[in-house]
């Protein structure tokens, strides 16, 4: 029996799930995490007793195993929370998911007729070769709705024109949504065969980081895991298509650690550069073509007990930089230590090269304060403090370069017999937390002889809003 450990790179949802599955099988694990805490983008940060997410994380899944995993870890600390969110557009709030009759009422008769005509025109004159996000949305919703509810926000999130974002992104994130589907739900809600998660979701009492801190405790309590925080791999040694060991830079110095397999959730482009011997030149070039969207949150403390009822609001307003605003108290009251106050998170989608990313924390807090006031969501005198959290490589980008590069990278890594990329950055797929976990579970099963196609784990829009009754109740 091979007594060497399995090395797991990254202690976010995918990496920690892999580690938990391995120790449950009695397999030794070496877990490597570059930061000083676990959870990845699903961690929970704190500031003066206030706790907040990096993006807001609802917990639900159509994968029964994932729901069971979460509930087992959290027990009574897994809360069911009401969900409410809106789109802020042209100084009005629109319920999200969109309610067609509300939209038509607020648009007025003339614009509503234009929207309907635009939809039928697009349906009759579909754009051929549906290659971009813009092509996909116009074909499915019409040009006017594209400009109202998709173009400005999507470009704010990704920092590039919608004509440069690939249709595969839209197909994943908008799948299952249609005008007719929304109208059918509005007209005949009782005919819906799904249990909707629009109205509620699960959430850890102290934020998503609580979930992953508990998973780490479970892994460490097994006695089978060695955990290296603030550590990074620097060389991955390979022979005859098999990874044998890796050199890890730890606070104590470089350690060479033998391994029987490697599960990696680190950015896949960075993984490519670590191999010795080096991977072929075309694979290395492909790795340089992968881009990411970075993310920062400005958390503001407001001396008001209630600001607005939403969990979060999407900001479709080009006059401000903020893309989304979280109201953390409405996720869990225990995220806020003083119930007479509120903590909101203003989320900015940026590149590390942007001036916005390079601003000082004080300047970002000042900017976020002005934007919150400008949007009419708080009074300047009520905003008393704030802090900034930066998250590099938060979102893998779907552009033409990555679409060409990924098949080359995937083929090269698949040929390495004991290497298993998992998770969002590990596979350069903008998947959800449950998908990331599921890729890790399948990777562990493949180590023990299964032949799952991990790359085939889907990313579906339907996961965001609905769950089949059979899955939710199992």
XYZ file of C-alpha atoms in Angstrom:
474
model
C 0.000 0.000 0.000
C 1.281 3.473 -0.957
C 1.854 5.347 2.322
C 2.831 8.618 0.673
C 0.380 11.475 1.271
C -1.872 13.070 -1.293
C -0.879 16.705 -1.678
C -3.747 19.209 -1.870
C -2.930 22.736 -3.040
C -5.419 25.366 -1.931
C -7.641 25.427 1.175
C -10.814 26.834 -0.347
C -14.028 24.800 -0.738
C -12.512 22.435 -3.320
C -9.221 21.802 -1.512
C -10.787 21.360 1.923
C -13.446 19.043 0.522
C -10.726 16.911 -1.051
C -8.794 16.840 2.222
C -11.911 15.863 4.192
C -12.768 13.061 1.760
C -9.208 11.734 1.881
C -8.870 11.635 5.669
C -12.274 9.931 5.856
C -10.642 7.154 3.806
C -7.659 7.066 6.151
C -5.330 8.603 3.568
C -2.587 10.986 4.778
C -2.866 14.505 3.370
C -0.544 17.478 3.027
C -2.616 20.640 2.609
C -0.916 23.749 1.194
C -2.501 27.210 1.440
C -0.793 30.421 0.322
C -2.648 32.702 2.752
C -2.830 32.581 6.533
C -6.473 31.468 6.586
C -8.760 28.984 4.884
C -11.889 29.342 2.777
C -10.527 31.030 -0.347
C -13.132 33.352 -1.802
C -15.656 31.704 0.575
C -13.833 32.907 3.678
C -15.249 35.358 6.207
C -13.227 38.447 7.118
C -13.566 40.425 10.345
C -13.120 44.082 11.276
C -13.740 45.367 14.794
C -16.105 42.485 15.454
C -17.997 42.870 12.161
C -17.909 39.788 9.931
C -18.372 39.912 6.162
C -18.146 37.744 3.064
C -16.017 38.108 -0.007
C -18.961 38.281 -2.394
C -21.829 36.759 -0.421
C -22.349 32.997 -0.480
C -25.707 31.289 -0.495
C -25.596 27.615 0.419
C -27.848 25.397 -1.695
C -27.316 22.669 -4.232
C -29.109 20.186 -6.446
C -26.403 17.682 -5.497
C -27.752 15.788 -2.446
C -24.252 14.808 -1.297
C -23.235 18.479 -1.050
C -26.281 19.402 1.034
C -25.603 16.479 3.365
C -21.942 17.495 3.708
C -22.864 21.059 4.650
C -25.591 20.101 7.115
C -23.383 17.550 8.813
C -20.599 20.105 9.282
C -22.781 22.985 10.491
C -25.563 21.237 12.442
C -27.719 23.784 14.266
C -25.483 26.630 13.087
C -26.807 26.247 9.537
C -29.509 28.896 9.271
C -32.339 29.133 6.757
C -32.469 32.750 5.661
C -35.018 34.739 3.642
C -33.717 35.977 0.323
C -34.459 39.348 -1.227
C -32.491 41.152 -3.911
C -33.073 43.960 -6.377
C -31.502 45.597 -9.404
C -30.916 49.343 -9.110
C -31.407 50.802 -12.584
C -32.292 54.334 -13.695
C -32.984 55.320 -10.068
C -35.531 52.550 -9.621
C -35.410 49.169 -7.912
C -36.442 46.064 -9.845
C -37.008 42.761 -8.091
C -34.437 40.105 -8.971
C -35.056 37.545 -10.386
C -36.905 39.840 -12.760
C -40.702 39.965 -12.588
C -41.982 40.726 -16.107
C -45.105 42.643 -15.086
C -43.156 44.819 -12.650
C -40.672 45.645 -15.405
C -43.410 46.496 -17.903
C -45.220 48.665 -15.350
C -42.076 50.640 -14.498
C -40.972 50.943 -18.117
C -44.319 52.401 -19.171
C -46.467 51.524 -22.174
C -44.213 52.865 -24.958
C -40.960 51.299 -23.776
C -42.752 48.050 -22.918
C -44.012 47.823 -26.484
C -40.482 48.482 -27.742
C -39.112 45.703 -25.509
C -41.725 43.227 -26.765
C -41.138 44.209 -30.395
C -37.389 43.914 -29.877
C -37.790 40.410 -28.488
C -39.886 39.203 -31.440
C -37.519 40.845 -33.930
C -34.537 39.082 -32.325
C -36.461 35.798 -32.315
C -37.185 36.106 -36.035
C -33.721 37.420 -36.978
C -31.360 35.464 -34.765
C -27.686 36.289 -34.915
C -25.818 33.410 -36.568
C -22.729 31.862 -34.993
C -23.687 32.689 -31.419
C -20.115 33.331 -30.243
C -20.305 36.159 -27.706
C -22.270 37.056 -24.597
C -23.937 39.831 -26.565
C -25.005 37.431 -29.334
C -26.465 35.015 -26.794
C -28.450 37.596 -24.801
C -29.790 39.467 -27.837
C -30.943 36.190 -29.390
C -32.733 35.131 -26.196
C -34.052 38.448 -24.844
C -33.893 41.046 -27.608
C -31.718 44.125 -28.017
C -33.634 46.469 -25.712
C -33.643 44.130 -22.693
C -29.972 43.429 -23.395
C -29.219 47.140 -23.035
C -31.502 47.571 -20.018
C -30.468 44.658 -17.821
C -27.386 42.913 -19.183
C -24.894 45.159 -20.967
C -23.835 47.759 -18.389
C -23.666 45.435 -15.389
C -21.843 42.666 -17.273
C -19.258 45.134 -18.572
C -18.839 46.517 -15.055
C -18.184 42.996 -13.752
C -15.759 41.928 -16.484
C -14.149 45.190 -17.564
C -14.446 44.377 -21.275
C -17.201 44.864 -23.889
C -19.879 42.178 -23.973
C -18.771 41.511 -27.549
C -15.518 40.084 -26.122
C -17.085 37.778 -23.533
C -17.762 34.307 -24.860
C -21.238 32.866 -25.291
C -20.180 29.904 -23.126
C -20.260 32.254 -20.125
C -23.837 33.305 -20.883
C -24.895 29.720 -21.553
C -23.635 28.717 -18.111
C -24.924 31.650 -16.082
C -28.190 32.433 -17.877
C -29.174 28.847 -18.683
C -32.822 28.131 -17.977
C -33.872 31.795 -18.069
C -36.243 33.008 -20.752
C -38.976 35.582 -21.171
C -41.570 32.865 -21.605
C -40.345 31.025 -18.526
C -40.599 34.185 -16.414
C -44.081 34.929 -17.764
C -45.210 31.355 -17.127
C -44.005 31.555 -13.538
C -45.729 34.922 -13.055
C -49.044 33.771 -14.569
C -49.149 30.205 -13.265
C -46.992 29.958 -10.128
C -48.805 26.844 -8.885
C -47.861 24.959 -12.039
C -44.182 25.295 -11.242
C -42.812 21.801 -10.617
C -39.787 23.068 -8.701
C -39.325 24.233 -5.165
C -37.935 27.720 -5.469
C -34.897 28.886 -3.575
C -35.655 32.444 -4.544
C -37.255 33.022 -1.152
C -34.755 31.299 1.159
C -31.302 29.767 1.360
C -28.952 28.212 3.906
C -26.189 30.218 5.539
C -23.710 29.548 8.388
C -24.478 31.549 11.517
C -21.104 33.346 11.448
C -20.617 33.449 7.691
C -19.246 31.002 5.110
C -15.804 31.034 6.661
C -17.283 29.245 9.673
C -18.088 26.289 7.413
C -14.545 25.953 6.113
C -12.896 26.591 9.463
C -14.895 23.639 10.797
C -13.864 21.454 7.871
C -10.232 22.329 8.630
C -10.789 21.343 12.282
C -12.251 18.024 11.141
C -9.290 17.377 8.834
C -6.752 18.215 11.536
C -8.584 16.177 14.191
C -8.195 13.075 12.021
C -4.464 12.970 12.769
C -3.924 12.266 9.070
C -3.262 15.802 7.850
C -0.294 18.144 7.769
C -1.366 21.729 7.081
C 1.007 24.399 5.762
C -0.495 27.911 5.790
C 1.300 30.903 4.229
C 2.997 28.370 1.943
C 3.257 27.921 -1.816
C 4.518 25.253 -4.201
C 7.615 26.326 -6.148
C 8.498 23.188 -8.138
C 6.444 20.112 -9.049
C 8.666 17.139 -9.881
C 7.407 14.754 -12.558
C 8.830 11.573 -14.079
C 7.330 9.403 -16.819
C 4.018 11.241 -16.668
C 3.662 10.882 -12.900
C 4.110 13.517 -10.180
C 6.490 12.242 -7.508
C 7.028 15.239 -5.203
C 6.826 18.988 -4.840
C 9.055 21.655 -3.341
C 7.034 23.861 -1.004
C 8.066 27.293 0.253
C 6.934 27.412 3.891
C 7.630 29.972 6.648
C 10.312 27.535 7.857
C 11.976 27.288 4.439
C 11.683 25.051 1.384
C 10.530 21.481 1.988
C 10.477 18.674 -0.564
C 7.390 16.558 0.012
C 6.816 13.232 -1.774
C 3.239 12.510 -2.835
C 1.189 9.739 -4.413
C -1.123 12.236 -6.150
C -1.643 15.981 -6.445
C -5.039 17.707 -6.221
C -4.699 21.361 -7.204
C -7.134 24.268 -6.873
C -4.460 26.929 -7.464
C -4.815 29.030 -10.636
C -4.242 26.565 -13.439
C -1.997 28.936 -15.393
C 0.361 29.196 -12.407
C 0.311 25.419 -11.974
C 1.616 25.007 -15.530
C 4.733 27.075 -14.766
C 5.850 24.922 -11.808
C 6.533 21.654 -13.596
C 9.967 20.072 -13.801
C 10.687 19.035 -16.441
C 8.868 21.934 -18.059
C 5.693 21.237 -19.978
C 5.791 21.812 -23.766
C 6.122 25.367 -25.042
C 2.608 25.479 -26.509
C 1.140 24.537 -23.122
C 3.200 27.200 -21.358
C 2.086 29.783 -23.921
C -1.547 28.742 -23.456
C -1.175 29.331 -19.715
C -0.174 32.946 -20.349
C -3.451 33.521 -22.211
C -5.647 32.985 -19.159
C -6.927 36.150 -17.502
C -8.785 36.837 -14.290
C -11.031 39.526 -12.901
C -9.974 40.709 -9.466
C -12.295 41.855 -6.713
C -12.339 44.147 -3.722
C -14.893 44.747 -1.000
C -15.253 47.956 0.964
C -17.132 47.199 4.195
C -18.817 50.254 5.710
C -20.293 50.488 9.207
C -23.465 52.571 9.394
C -25.157 53.786 12.566
C -28.625 52.761 11.426
C -30.443 49.644 12.573
C -32.088 49.087 9.170
C -30.856 50.437 5.835
C -32.710 48.330 3.270
C -34.373 44.889 3.383
C -32.286 43.192 0.679
C -29.513 40.674 1.165
C -27.824 42.351 -1.777
C -28.494 44.836 -4.585
C -27.070 44.791 -8.128
C -26.050 48.303 -9.201
C -26.767 48.863 -12.911
C -25.662 52.483 -12.808
C -22.669 53.669 -14.801
C -22.252 56.809 -12.676
C -20.764 54.765 -9.810
C -18.022 52.152 -9.773
C -19.717 49.796 -7.307
C -21.226 46.705 -8.901
C -23.068 45.058 -6.014
C -23.879 45.916 -2.407
C -24.261 43.300 0.338
C -26.226 43.919 3.520
C -24.485 41.456 5.838
C -26.926 41.846 8.716
C -29.658 40.460 6.465
C -27.572 37.333 5.829
C -27.171 36.662 9.536
C -27.757 39.131 12.378
C -24.746 37.641 14.170
C -22.382 39.067 11.572
C -22.997 42.450 13.206
C -21.949 42.815 16.877
C -24.068 45.905 17.553
C -27.654 45.452 16.364
C -28.161 49.222 16.351
C -25.723 49.383 13.437
C -25.520 47.875 9.964
C -22.541 46.685 7.918
C -22.705 46.815 4.128
C -20.159 45.615 1.603
C -19.656 47.569 -1.605
C -18.145 45.254 -4.213
C -15.850 46.436 -6.991
C -14.765 44.325 -9.961
C -11.313 45.350 -11.151
C -7.991 44.269 -12.621
C -4.885 44.419 -10.454
C -3.462 46.881 -12.962
C -6.396 49.304 -12.493
C -5.997 52.542 -10.578
C -8.959 51.530 -8.458
C -7.085 48.475 -7.174
C -4.042 50.600 -6.381
C -5.949 53.207 -4.354
C -5.208 53.403 -0.646
C -7.700 51.848 1.743
C -8.606 55.306 3.033
C -9.362 56.558 -0.489
C -11.474 53.478 -1.245
C -13.474 53.894 1.965
C -14.063 57.563 1.082
C -15.142 56.663 -2.467
C -17.483 53.908 -1.286
C -19.008 56.286 1.256
C -19.748 58.855 -1.451
C -21.258 56.223 -3.734
C -23.513 54.795 -1.023
C -24.772 58.315 -0.301
C -25.178 59.097 -4.025
C -27.361 56.002 -4.447
C -29.567 57.198 -1.604
C -28.920 54.122 0.533
C -27.366 55.910 3.537
C -26.645 59.352 4.945
C -23.034 60.507 5.014
C -23.134 61.361 8.730
C -24.277 57.819 9.581
C -21.232 56.124 7.960
C -18.647 55.960 10.740
C -15.962 53.478 9.680
C -14.832 51.086 6.992
C -12.189 48.686 5.760
C -11.024 47.111 2.496
C -10.390 43.500 1.480
C -8.750 42.663 -1.847
C -9.179 39.304 -3.562
C -6.951 38.699 -6.612
C -7.987 36.213 -9.288
C -11.554 36.019 -8.051
C -13.195 35.267 -11.411
C -11.704 33.322 -14.348
C -12.395 35.264 -17.532
C -14.199 33.760 -20.519
C -12.688 35.385 -23.585
C -11.524 34.193 -26.990
C -7.960 33.600 -25.773
C -9.020 31.361 -22.892
C -11.424 29.484 -25.145
C -8.473 28.549 -27.380
C -6.016 27.949 -24.547
C -8.025 25.722 -22.224
C -8.274 22.647 -24.486
C -4.475 22.692 -24.881
C -3.957 22.930 -21.117
C -6.613 20.344 -20.330
C -5.099 17.806 -22.737
C -1.606 18.280 -21.294
C -2.709 17.915 -17.675
C -4.947 14.937 -18.403
C -1.855 13.093 -19.625
C -0.289 13.402 -16.147
C -1.699 10.317 -14.461
C -1.924 11.498 -10.868
C -2.704 15.210 -11.250
C -6.245 16.407 -10.563
C -7.173 20.078 -11.154
C -10.329 21.001 -9.197
C -12.390 24.035 -8.281
C -12.886 27.444 -9.848
C -9.321 28.587 -10.465
C -7.977 25.064 -10.599
C -10.038 24.426 -13.733
C -10.492 28.040 -14.897
C -14.264 27.576 -14.725
C -16.537 30.076 -13.037
C -18.319 27.396 -11.057
C -20.274 27.630 -7.849
C -19.176 26.479 -4.418
C -21.067 23.185 -4.715
C -19.583 22.461 -8.141
C -16.090 23.131 -6.806
C -16.731 20.690 -3.963
C -18.108 18.067 -6.303
C -15.062 18.191 -8.574
C -12.931 17.531 -5.471
C -15.051 14.556 -4.400
C -14.797 13.038 -7.888
C -11.035 13.620 -7.949
C -10.648 11.632 -4.725
C -12.760 8.826 -6.177
C -10.577 8.829 -9.307
C -7.479 8.379 -7.143
C -9.086 5.154 -5.941
C -9.891 3.849 -9.401
C -12.998 5.645 -10.616
C -13.003 7.238 -14.065
C -15.134 10.339 -13.618
C -14.857 13.138 -16.176
C -14.135 15.934 -13.710
C -14.012 18.504 -16.495
C -17.612 17.617 -17.335
C -19.014 18.835 -14.009
C -21.523 21.421 -15.136
C -21.993 25.044 -14.253
C -25.700 25.816 -14.543
C -27.670 28.982 -13.961
C -30.536 26.865 -12.632
C -28.427 26.140 -9.539
C -28.768 29.779 -8.569
C -32.530 29.946 -8.396
C -34.161 26.531 -8.273
C -33.696 23.094 -6.820
C -35.665 20.010 -7.714
C -37.871 18.752 -4.909
C -36.275 15.334 -4.999
C -32.824 16.813 -4.434
C -33.765 19.344 -1.791
C -35.666 16.800 0.306
C -33.152 13.977 0.061
